Amino acid sequence: MFFGGGPKGEPVELEIKTFNGLKTAKGTAGAPLMKSMGSAGLIYGCKEGQCGSCEVKLDGRVVRTCVAKLPKKAAVKVDITQNKLLLSRKTSNF
């Protein structure tokens, strides 16, 4: 395709650890991490990487998904269970 119709990067398999168990998703290298994760339960905050409401661990490193891109790897592991905002909502008595 000539005018950007297809994916631009290599395929990446995501293994997402959520509060409800493991979830898998697919994306392409260089694509925004938040969009590739789909409905994993994360929240958009500032959309600029400043507030931290979208923090996750990507292969053991803390990243903010609203500004992070998928790396050029065949597979990555994402852990959203360490997100402080989601963890506080999960353990609160509201």
Coordinates of C-alpha atoms in Angstrom, one line a residue:
M1 CA 0.0 0.0 0.0
F2 CA 1.3 3.4 -0.9
F3 CA -0.4 5.8 1.4
G4 CA 0.1 4.5 4.9
G5 CA -2.7 1.9 4.9
G6 CA -0.8 -0.8 6.7
P7 CA 1.1 -1.2 9.9
K8 CA 4.6 0.4 9.9
G9 CA 6.4 -1.7 12.5
E10 CA 7.0 -5.3 13.4
P11 CA 4.2 -7.1 15.3
V12 CA 4.5 -7.2 19.1
E13 CA 2.6 -9.6 21.4
L14 CA 1.5 -8.0 24.7
E15 CA 0.9 -10.0 27.8
I16 CA -1.0 -7.7 30.2
K17 CA -1.3 -8.6 33.9
T18 CA -4.5 -7.0 35.2
F19 CA -6.5 -7.2 38.4
N20 CA -8.7 -9.8 36.7
G21 CA -6.0 -12.0 35.4
L22 CA -3.8 -12.2 32.3
K23 CA -4.9 -10.6 29.0
T24 CA -3.2 -10.7 25.6
A25 CA -3.1 -8.1 22.9
K26 CA -1.3 -7.4 19.7
G27 CA 0.3 -4.2 18.5
T28 CA 3.1 -2.9 16.2
A29 CA 6.5 -1.6 17.2
G30 CA 6.4 2.1 17.5
A31 CA 2.7 2.3 18.1
P32 CA 1.3 4.1 21.2
L33 CA 1.3 1.7 24.2
M34 CA -2.1 2.9 25.5
K35 CA -3.9 2.2 22.2
S36 CA -2.3 -1.2 21.8
M37 CA -3.4 -2.3 25.3
G38 CA -7.1 -1.8 24.5
S39 CA -9.5 -2.1 27.5
A40 CA -7.0 -3.2 30.2
G41 CA -8.6 -0.9 32.7
L42 CA -6.1 2.0 32.6
I43 CA -7.2 5.6 32.9
Y44 CA -6.1 8.6 30.8
G45 CA -5.2 11.5 32.9
C46 CA -3.3 14.4 31.5
K47 CA -2.4 12.6 28.2
E48 CA 1.1 14.3 28.5
G49 CA 3.0 11.9 30.8
Q50 CA 2.9 14.2 33.9
C51 CA 0.2 13.0 36.2
G52 CA 1.1 9.3 36.5
S53 CA -2.4 7.9 36.4
C54 CA -1.4 5.6 33.4
E55 CA 1.8 4.2 34.9
V56 CA 2.5 0.6 34.3
K57 CA 5.6 -1.7 34.4
L58 CA 6.7 -2.6 30.9
D59 CA 9.2 -5.5 31.1
G60 CA 10.0 -4.4 34.7
R61 CA 10.5 -0.6 33.9
V62 CA 8.0 2.0 35.0
V63 CA 6.5 3.8 31.9
R64 CA 3.6 6.1 31.4
T65 CA 1.4 4.6 28.7
C66 CA 0.0 7.8 27.4
V67 CA 3.4 8.8 25.9
A68 CA 5.2 5.4 25.7
K69 CA 5.6 3.5 22.4
L70 CA 5.8 -0.2 21.9
P71 CA 9.5 -1.4 21.7
K72 CA 10.9 -3.4 18.8
K73 CA 10.6 -6.8 20.5
A74 CA 8.5 -9.9 19.6
A75 CA 6.8 -9.9 23.0
V76 CA 6.5 -7.6 26.1
K77 CA 5.0 -8.0 29.5
V78 CA 2.9 -5.2 30.9
D79 CA 1.8 -5.1 34.6
I80 CA -0.9 -2.7 35.5
T81 CA -1.4 -4.1 39.1
Q82 CA 1.3 -1.8 40.5
N83 CA -0.5 1.4 39.3
K84 CA -1.0 3.4 42.5
L85 CA -4.2 5.0 41.4
L86 CA -5.9 1.8 40.3
L87 CA -4.6 0.0 43.4
S88 CA -6.1 2.6 45.7
R89 CA -9.4 2.3 44.0
K90 CA -9.3 -1.5 44.2
T91 CA -8.6 -1.5 47.9
S92 CA -10.8 1.4 49.0
N93 CA -14.2 0.9 50.7
F94 CA -16.2 3.1 48.4

